[in-house]
Amino acid sequence: MNVMYFAWVRERIGIPQEAVETDAATVSDLVAELVAREDRYAAAFADISALRVALDQELSDFDAPLAGVREVAFFPPMTGG
Amino acid sequence: MAVRVQEGAFDAGAELNGFVQGRTDVGAVVSFTGIVRDTAGNLLEMQIEHYPGMTQSAIEKIVQEAQHRWDLSDALVIHRYGALKPGAPIMMVATAAAHRAAAFEAADFLMDYLKSRAPFWKKEVTGAGADWVAAKEADENALNRW
């Protein structure tokens, strides 16, 4: 699946998006896999209560299943308007 | 309904004048324009990042929700991204209805939801460095009004 990062999440991880091969069942499982990879992921996901997630461009939550999902995006709370 | 996500500037006055031109069923138009504010007097620019694959559809869903809740004749949302200078327009919302209550309330609703549910992130660049604007709890709580 394609995993995207925005705002300070993107800056901490250092890339805007990447292809990730995973069998993670839920968003939280995917986060745990990423955090285990490298410190920069651990830094970005240190406090997931400060993050939001979208699955295939729809806001979702960290308990959501990933079956069939093609695009996951992580970002801080939005500051539009 | 019109939703435009763009990098370039827009003319809020011209947009408003054209919004319901020629219609005779509209009795009230309400508009809001958001402008880059230099609070501390040292802002060089406001950088606005967005999620291109999601932004347009997320805003359209918010406008559809407003149309569902209020009897609107029309609605317009323009939101910019990119590097914006102090004093530049960031976004505008306009609502049209037969009566003013629906137009006022729908515009207020749209602003609350655009602030916290449209995928934009603001970064302030000043002479002292650059910082992401933190979301305010009050903005999130404002959604509970609706």
PDB file of C-alpha atoms in Angstrom:
ATOM      1  CA  MET A   1       0.000   0.000   0.000  1.00  0.00           C
ATOM      2  CA  ASN A   2       0.963   3.629  -0.393  1.00  0.00           C
ATOM      3  CA  VAL A   3       1.694   5.374   2.919  1.00  0.00           C
ATOM      4  CA  MET A   4       1.689   9.190   2.940  1.00  0.00           C
ATOM      5  CA  TYR A   5       2.889  11.704   5.513  1.00  0.00           C
ATOM      6  CA  PHE A   6       1.965  15.362   5.828  1.00  0.00           C
ATOM      7  CA  ALA A   7       3.168  18.447   7.725  1.00  0.00           C
ATOM      8  CA  TRP A   8       5.501  17.701  10.661  1.00  0.00           C
ATOM      9  CA  VAL A   9       4.936  13.951  10.295  1.00  0.00           C
ATOM     10  CA  ARG A  10       6.433  14.224   6.799  1.00  0.00           C
ATOM     11  CA  GLU A  11       9.315  16.327   8.116  1.00  0.00           C
ATOM     12  CA  ARG A  12      10.162  13.902  10.932  1.00  0.00           C
ATOM     13  CA  ILE A  13      10.069  10.841   8.691  1.00  0.00           C
ATOM     14  CA  GLY A  14      11.852  12.697   5.914  1.00  0.00           C
ATOM     15  CA  ILE A  15       9.773  11.558   2.926  1.00  0.00           C
ATOM     16  CA  PRO A  16       6.273  12.463   1.674  1.00  0.00           C
ATOM     17  CA  GLN A  17       5.218   8.911   0.792  1.00  0.00           C
ATOM     18  CA  GLU A  18       6.445   5.374   0.325  1.00  0.00           C
ATOM     19  CA  ALA A  19       5.224   1.944  -0.765  1.00  0.00           C
ATOM     20  CA  VAL A  20       4.935  -0.389   2.238  1.00  0.00           C
ATOM     21  CA  GLU A  21       4.553  -4.165   2.063  1.00  0.00           C
ATOM     22  CA  THR A  22       2.631  -5.196   5.145  1.00  0.00           C
ATOM     23  CA  ASP A  23       0.253  -7.766   6.565  1.00  0.00           C
ATOM     24  CA  ALA A  24      -0.784  -5.392   9.360  1.00  0.00           C
ATOM     25  CA  ALA A  25      -4.419  -5.971  10.290  1.00  0.00           C
ATOM     26  CA  THR A  26      -5.121  -2.482  11.621  1.00  0.00           C
ATOM     27  CA  VAL A  27      -3.699   1.032  11.421  1.00  0.00           C
ATOM     28  CA  SER A  28      -2.201   0.577  14.913  1.00  0.00           C
ATOM     29  CA  ASP A  29      -0.441  -2.598  13.742  1.00  0.00           C
ATOM     30  CA  LEU A  30       1.013  -0.699  10.776  1.00  0.00           C
ATOM     31  CA  VAL A  31       2.222   2.080  13.103  1.00  0.00           C
ATOM     32  CA  ALA A  32       3.913  -0.529  15.332  1.00  0.00           C
ATOM     33  CA  GLU A  33       5.695  -1.981  12.279  1.00  0.00           C
ATOM     34  CA  LEU A  34       6.896   1.445  11.152  1.00  0.00           C
ATOM     35  CA  VAL A  35       8.029   2.461  14.657  1.00  0.00           C
ATOM     36  CA  ALA A  36      10.117  -0.724  14.897  1.00  0.00           C
ATOM     37  CA  ARG A  37      11.965   0.184  11.678  1.00  0.00           C
ATOM     38  CA  GLU A  38      13.920   3.328  12.567  1.00  0.00           C
ATOM     39  CA  ASP A  39      14.115   6.148  15.095  1.00  0.00           C
ATOM     40  CA  ARG A  40      12.634   8.700  12.687  1.00  0.00           C
ATOM     41  CA  TYR A  41       9.373   6.715  12.604  1.00  0.00           C
ATOM     42  CA  ALA A  42       9.411   6.371  16.382  1.00  0.00           C
ATOM     43  CA  ALA A  43       9.849  10.157  16.605  1.00  0.00           C
ATOM     44  CA  ALA A  44       6.924  10.797  14.266  1.00  0.00           C
ATOM     45  CA  PHE A  45       4.590   8.320  15.987  1.00  0.00           C
ATOM     46  CA  ALA A  46       5.679   8.993  19.590  1.00  0.00           C
ATOM     47  CA  ASP A  47       2.207  10.289  20.510  1.00  0.00           C
ATOM     48  CA  ILE A  48      -0.519   8.973  18.220  1.00  0.00           C
ATOM     49  CA  SER A  49      -3.139  10.948  20.132  1.00  0.00           C
ATOM     50  CA  ALA A  50      -1.548  13.966  18.358  1.00  0.00           C
ATOM     51  CA  LEU A  51      -2.083  12.340  14.947  1.00  0.00           C
ATOM     52  CA  ARG A  52      -4.919  11.707  12.538  1.00  0.00           C
ATOM     53  CA  VAL A  53      -5.191   9.009   9.884  1.00  0.00           C
ATOM     54  CA  ALA A  54      -7.037   8.804   6.575  1.00  0.00           C
ATOM     55  CA  LEU A  55      -7.713   5.536   4.719  1.00  0.00           C
ATOM     56  CA  ASP A  56      -8.222   5.939   0.965  1.00  0.00           C
ATOM     57  CA  GLN A  57      -8.743   9.711   1.482  1.00  0.00           C
ATOM     58  CA  GLU A  58     -11.379   9.314   4.219  1.00  0.00           C
ATOM     59  CA  LEU A  59     -10.723  10.239   7.845  1.00  0.00           C
ATOM     60  CA  SER A  60     -10.569   7.110   9.957  1.00  0.00           C
ATOM     61  CA  ASP A  61      -9.077   5.931  13.248  1.00  0.00           C
ATOM     62  CA  PHE A  62      -6.184   3.854  14.508  1.00  0.00           C
ATOM     63  CA  ASP A  63      -8.351   0.799  15.300  1.00  0.00           C
ATOM     64  CA  ALA A  64      -9.612   0.594  11.714  1.00  0.00           C
ATOM     65  CA  PRO A  65      -8.850  -2.542   9.657  1.00  0.00           C
ATOM     66  CA  LEU A  66      -6.517  -2.223   6.673  1.00  0.00           C
ATOM     67  CA  ALA A  67      -8.015  -4.996   4.522  1.00  0.00           C
ATOM     68  CA  GLY A  68      -8.473  -3.673   0.989  1.00  0.00           C
ATOM     69  CA  VAL A  69      -6.999  -0.253   1.801  1.00  0.00           C
ATOM     70  CA  ARG A  70      -4.660   1.127  -0.875  1.00  0.00           C
ATOM     71  CA  GLU A  71      -3.635   4.463   0.628  1.00  0.00           C
ATOM     72  CA  VAL A  72      -2.942   5.361   4.263  1.00  0.00           C
ATOM     73  CA  ALA A  73      -2.117   8.952   5.247  1.00  0.00           C
ATOM     74  CA  PHE A  74      -0.803  10.163   8.606  1.00  0.00           C
ATOM     75  CA  PHE A  75      -0.907  13.810   9.627  1.00  0.00           C
ATOM     76  CA  PRO A  76      -1.388  16.181  12.574  1.00  0.00           C
ATOM     77  CA  PRO A  77      -4.811  17.702  13.339  1.00  0.00           C
ATOM     78  CA  MET A  78      -5.809  19.903  10.425  1.00  0.00           C
ATOM     79  CA  THR A  79      -5.459  23.686  10.489  1.00  0.00           C
ATOM     80  CA  GLY A  80      -7.429  24.922   7.501  1.00  0.00           C
ATOM     81  CA  GLY A  81      -9.636  27.978   7.157  1.00  0.00           C
TER      82      GLY A  81
ATOM     83  CA  MET B   1     -22.056  24.325  -5.333  1.00  0.00           C
ATOM     84  CA  ALA B   2     -18.539  25.316  -6.306  1.00  0.00           C
ATOM     85  CA  VAL B   3     -15.378  24.180  -4.519  1.00  0.00           C
ATOM     86  CA  ARG B   4     -12.003  25.405  -5.725  1.00  0.00           C
ATOM     87  CA  VAL B   5      -8.634  24.444  -4.262  1.00  0.00           C
ATOM     88  CA  GLN B   6      -5.946  26.579  -5.852  1.00  0.00           C
ATOM     89  CA  GLU B   7      -2.491  28.045  -5.411  1.00  0.00           C
ATOM     90  CA  GLY B   8      -3.236  31.357  -7.105  1.00  0.00           C
ATOM     91  CA  ALA B   9      -4.865  34.421  -5.585  1.00  0.00           C
ATOM     92  CA  PHE B  10      -8.555  35.181  -5.926  1.00  0.00           C
ATOM     93  CA  ASP B  11     -10.540  38.411  -5.863  1.00  0.00           C
ATOM     94  CA  ALA B  12     -13.064  38.014  -3.045  1.00  0.00           C
ATOM     95  CA  GLY B  13     -15.101  41.001  -4.260  1.00  0.00           C
ATOM     96  CA  ALA B  14     -15.354  39.707  -7.810  1.00  0.00           C
ATOM     97  CA  GLU B  15     -16.200  36.216  -6.574  1.00  0.00           C
ATOM     98  CA  LEU B  16     -18.964  37.588  -4.373  1.00  0.00           C
ATOM     99  CA  ASN B  17     -20.397  39.764  -7.148  1.00  0.00           C
ATOM    100  CA  GLY B  18     -20.579  36.803  -9.507  1.00  0.00           C
ATOM    101  CA  PHE B  19     -21.835  34.335  -6.894  1.00  0.00           C
ATOM    102  CA  VAL B  20     -25.604  34.640  -7.377  1.00  0.00           C
ATOM    103  CA  GLN B  21     -25.654  37.056 -10.291  1.00  0.00           C
ATOM    104  CA  GLY B  22     -28.843  36.799 -12.308  1.00  0.00           C
ATOM    105  CA  ARG B  23     -30.795  34.843  -9.689  1.00  0.00           C
ATOM    106  CA  THR B  24     -34.000  36.262  -8.293  1.00  0.00           C
ATOM    107  CA  ASP B  25     -34.808  33.556  -5.711  1.00  0.00           C
ATOM    108  CA  VAL B  26     -31.951  34.494  -3.354  1.00  0.00           C
ATOM    109  CA  GLY B  27     -32.714  36.846  -0.487  1.00  0.00           C
ATOM    110  CA  ALA B  28     -29.484  36.610   1.508  1.00  0.00           C
ATOM    111  CA  VAL B  29     -25.774  36.136   0.841  1.00  0.00           C
ATOM    112  CA  VAL B  30     -23.216  35.699   3.622  1.00  0.00           C
ATOM    113  CA  SER B  31     -19.495  35.568   2.990  1.00  0.00           C
ATOM    114  CA  PHE B  32     -16.317  35.063   4.996  1.00  0.00           C
ATOM    115  CA  THR B  33     -12.784  35.745   3.792  1.00  0.00           C
ATOM    116  CA  GLY B  34      -9.776  34.407   5.704  1.00  0.00           C
ATOM    117  CA  ILE B  35      -6.599  36.516   5.444  1.00  0.00           C
ATOM    118  CA  VAL B  36      -2.979  35.761   6.419  1.00  0.00           C
ATOM    119  CA  ARG B  37      -2.501  37.556   9.756  1.00  0.00           C
ATOM    120  CA  ASP B  38       0.871  38.733  11.051  1.00  0.00           C
ATOM    121  CA  THR B  39       0.274  38.542  14.799  1.00  0.00           C
ATOM    122  CA  ALA B  40       3.819  39.141  16.039  1.00  0.00           C
ATOM    123  CA  GLY B  41       4.921  41.539  13.307  1.00  0.00           C
ATOM    124  CA  ASN B  42       7.641  39.280  11.907  1.00  0.00           C
ATOM    125  CA  LEU B  43       5.765  36.902   9.605  1.00  0.00           C
ATOM    126  CA  LEU B  44       7.530  36.387   6.272  1.00  0.00           C
ATOM    127  CA  GLU B  45       4.999  33.962   4.841  1.00  0.00           C
ATOM    128  CA  MET B  46       2.383  31.347   5.652  1.00  0.00           C
ATOM    129  CA  GLN B  47       2.980  28.014   3.963  1.00  0.00           C
ATOM    130  CA  ILE B  48      -0.148  25.953   3.454  1.00  0.00           C
ATOM    131  CA  GLU B  49       0.270  22.256   2.731  1.00  0.00           C
ATOM    132  CA  HIS B  50      -2.643  20.058   1.699  1.00  0.00           C
ATOM    133  CA  TYR B  51      -3.492  16.492   0.708  1.00  0.00           C
ATOM    134  CA  PRO B  52      -4.265  16.833  -2.998  1.00  0.00           C
ATOM    135  CA  GLY B  53      -6.024  13.465  -3.306  1.00  0.00           C
ATOM    136  CA  MET B  54      -8.393  14.236  -0.454  1.00  0.00           C
ATOM    137  CA  THR B  55      -8.882  18.008  -0.238  1.00  0.00           C
ATOM    138  CA  GLN B  56     -11.470  18.569  -2.963  1.00  0.00           C
ATOM    139  CA  SER B  57     -13.674  15.627  -1.965  1.00  0.00           C
ATOM    140  CA  ALA B  58     -13.397  16.405   1.771  1.00  0.00           C
ATOM    141  CA  ILE B  59     -14.589  19.985   1.188  1.00  0.00           C
ATOM    142  CA  GLU B  60     -17.368  18.832  -1.146  1.00  0.00           C
ATOM    143  CA  LYS B  61     -18.641  16.468   1.555  1.00  0.00           C
ATOM    144  CA  ILE B  62     -18.658  19.315   4.100  1.00  0.00           C
ATOM    145  CA  VAL B  63     -20.622  21.520   1.686  1.00  0.00           C
ATOM    146  CA  GLN B  64     -23.060  18.663   0.974  1.00  0.00           C
ATOM    147  CA  GLU B  65     -23.635  18.312   4.716  1.00  0.00           C
ATOM    148  CA  ALA B  66     -24.380  22.051   4.922  1.00  0.00           C
ATOM    149  CA  GLN B  67     -26.817  21.741   2.011  1.00  0.00           C
ATOM    150  CA  HIS B  68     -28.481  18.846   3.787  1.00  0.00           C
ATOM    151  CA  ARG B  69     -28.901  20.835   7.017  1.00  0.00           C
ATOM    152  CA  TRP B  70     -29.959  24.178   5.530  1.00  0.00           C
ATOM    153  CA  ASP B  71     -32.020  25.172   2.528  1.00  0.00           C
ATOM    154  CA  LEU B  72     -29.237  26.827   0.537  1.00  0.00           C
ATOM    155  CA  SER B  73     -29.616  28.308  -2.922  1.00  0.00           C
ATOM    156  CA  ASP B  74     -25.874  27.941  -3.500  1.00  0.00           C
ATOM    157  CA  ALA B  75     -22.516  27.665  -1.735  1.00  0.00           C
ATOM    158  CA  LEU B  76     -18.969  28.578  -2.718  1.00  0.00           C
ATOM    159  CA  VAL B  77     -15.680  27.559  -1.084  1.00  0.00           C
ATOM    160  CA  ILE B  78     -12.266  28.675  -2.325  1.00  0.00           C
ATOM    161  CA  HIS B  79      -9.150  27.566  -0.402  1.00  0.00           C
ATOM    162  CA  ARG B  80      -5.544  28.286  -1.367  1.00  0.00           C
ATOM    163  CA  TYR B  81      -2.354  26.365  -0.712  1.00  0.00           C
ATOM    164  CA  GLY B  82       1.304  27.264  -1.162  1.00  0.00           C
ATOM    165  CA  ALA B  83       3.313  30.206   0.205  1.00  0.00           C
ATOM    166  CA  LEU B  84       1.142  33.202   1.076  1.00  0.00           C
ATOM    167  CA  LYS B  85       2.275  36.655   2.212  1.00  0.00           C
ATOM    168  CA  PRO B  86       0.756  38.563   5.169  1.00  0.00           C
ATOM    169  CA  GLY B  87      -2.434  40.291   4.079  1.00  0.00           C
ATOM    170  CA  ALA B  88      -3.128  37.796   1.297  1.00  0.00           C
ATOM    171  CA  PRO B  89      -6.501  36.043   1.140  1.00  0.00           C
ATOM    172  CA  ILE B  90      -6.290  32.367   2.182  1.00  0.00           C
ATOM    173  CA  MET B  91      -9.829  31.230   1.628  1.00  0.00           C
ATOM    174  CA  MET B  92     -13.426  32.311   1.289  1.00  0.00           C
ATOM    175  CA  VAL B  93     -16.842  30.874   1.924  1.00  0.00           C
ATOM    176  CA  ALA B  94     -20.085  32.239   0.544  1.00  0.00           C
ATOM    177  CA  THR B  95     -23.594  30.953   1.134  1.00  0.00           C
ATOM    178  CA  ALA B  96     -26.842  32.022  -0.463  1.00  0.00           C
ATOM    179  CA  ALA B  97     -30.354  31.329   0.774  1.00  0.00           C
ATOM    180  CA  ALA B  98     -33.859  32.724   0.652  1.00  0.00           C
ATOM    181  CA  HIS B  99     -33.503  34.044   4.206  1.00  0.00           C
ATOM    182  CA  ARG B 100     -30.524  35.236   6.244  1.00  0.00           C
ATOM    183  CA  ALA B 101     -30.607  32.722   9.108  1.00  0.00           C
ATOM    184  CA  ALA B 102     -29.777  29.785   6.842  1.00  0.00           C
ATOM    185  CA  ALA B 103     -27.036  31.731   5.057  1.00  0.00           C
ATOM    186  CA  PHE B 104     -25.396  32.874   8.336  1.00  0.00           C
ATOM    187  CA  GLU B 105     -25.604  29.499  10.033  1.00  0.00           C
ATOM    188  CA  ALA B 106     -24.393  27.517   7.034  1.00  0.00           C
ATOM    189  CA  ALA B 107     -21.403  29.849   6.570  1.00  0.00           C
ATOM    190  CA  ASP B 108     -20.508  29.462  10.254  1.00  0.00           C
ATOM    191  CA  PHE B 109     -20.838  25.668  10.003  1.00  0.00           C
ATOM    192  CA  LEU B 110     -18.687  25.571   6.863  1.00  0.00           C
ATOM    193  CA  MET B 111     -15.939  27.606   8.557  1.00  0.00           C
ATOM    194  CA  ASP B 112     -15.896  25.389  11.649  1.00  0.00           C
ATOM    195  CA  TYR B 113     -15.621  22.239   9.552  1.00  0.00           C
ATOM    196  CA  LEU B 114     -13.105  23.629   7.065  1.00  0.00           C
ATOM    197  CA  LYS B 115     -10.867  24.600   9.963  1.00  0.00           C
ATOM    198  CA  SER B 116     -10.737  21.121  11.526  1.00  0.00           C
ATOM    199  CA  ARG B 117     -11.806  18.623   8.836  1.00  0.00           C
ATOM    200  CA  ALA B 118     -10.332  19.834   5.553  1.00  0.00           C
ATOM    201  CA  PRO B 119      -6.791  18.460   5.070  1.00  0.00           C
ATOM    202  CA  PHE B 120      -4.745  21.663   5.247  1.00  0.00           C
ATOM    203  CA  TRP B 121      -1.781  22.414   7.504  1.00  0.00           C
ATOM    204  CA  LYS B 122      -0.371  25.893   8.122  1.00  0.00           C
ATOM    205  CA  LYS B 123       3.273  26.667   8.780  1.00  0.00           C
ATOM    206  CA  GLU B 124       4.368  30.154   9.835  1.00  0.00           C
ATOM    207  CA  VAL B 125       7.749  31.282   8.537  1.00  0.00           C
ATOM    208  CA  THR B 126       9.198  34.192  10.519  1.00  0.00           C
ATOM    209  CA  GLY B 127      12.637  35.796  10.799  1.00  0.00           C
ATOM    210  CA  ALA B 128      13.171  33.523  13.819  1.00  0.00           C
ATOM    211  CA  GLY B 129      12.382  30.243  12.019  1.00  0.00           C
ATOM    212  CA  ALA B 130       9.429  28.169  10.901  1.00  0.00           C
ATOM    213  CA  ASP B 131       6.731  26.509  13.015  1.00  0.00           C
ATOM    214  CA  TRP B 132       3.645  24.454  12.253  1.00  0.00           C
ATOM    215  CA  VAL B 133       0.465  26.091  13.541  1.00  0.00           C
ATOM    216  CA  ALA B 134      -1.013  23.847  16.252  1.00  0.00           C
ATOM    217  CA  ALA B 135      -4.691  22.975  16.066  1.00  0.00           C
ATOM    218  CA  LYS B 136      -6.680  24.655  18.844  1.00  0.00           C
ATOM    219  CA  GLU B 137      -8.866  22.658  21.176  1.00  0.00           C
ATOM    220  CA  ALA B 138     -11.479  25.401  20.854  1.00  0.00           C
ATOM    221  CA  ASP B 139     -11.653  24.766  17.100  1.00  0.00           C
ATOM    222  CA  GLU B 140     -12.264  21.057  17.652  1.00  0.00           C
ATOM    223  CA  ASN B 141     -14.845  21.812  20.354  1.00  0.00           C
ATOM    224  CA  ALA B 142     -16.597  24.226  17.998  1.00  0.00           C
ATOM    225  CA  LEU B 143     -17.751  21.211  15.942  1.00  0.00           C
ATOM    226  CA  ASN B 144     -19.889  20.106  18.901  1.00  0.00           C
ATOM    227  CA  ARG B 145     -22.090  23.156  18.364  1.00  0.00           C
ATOM    228  CA  TRP B 146     -23.496  21.467  15.290  1.00  0.00           C
TER     229      TRP B 146
END
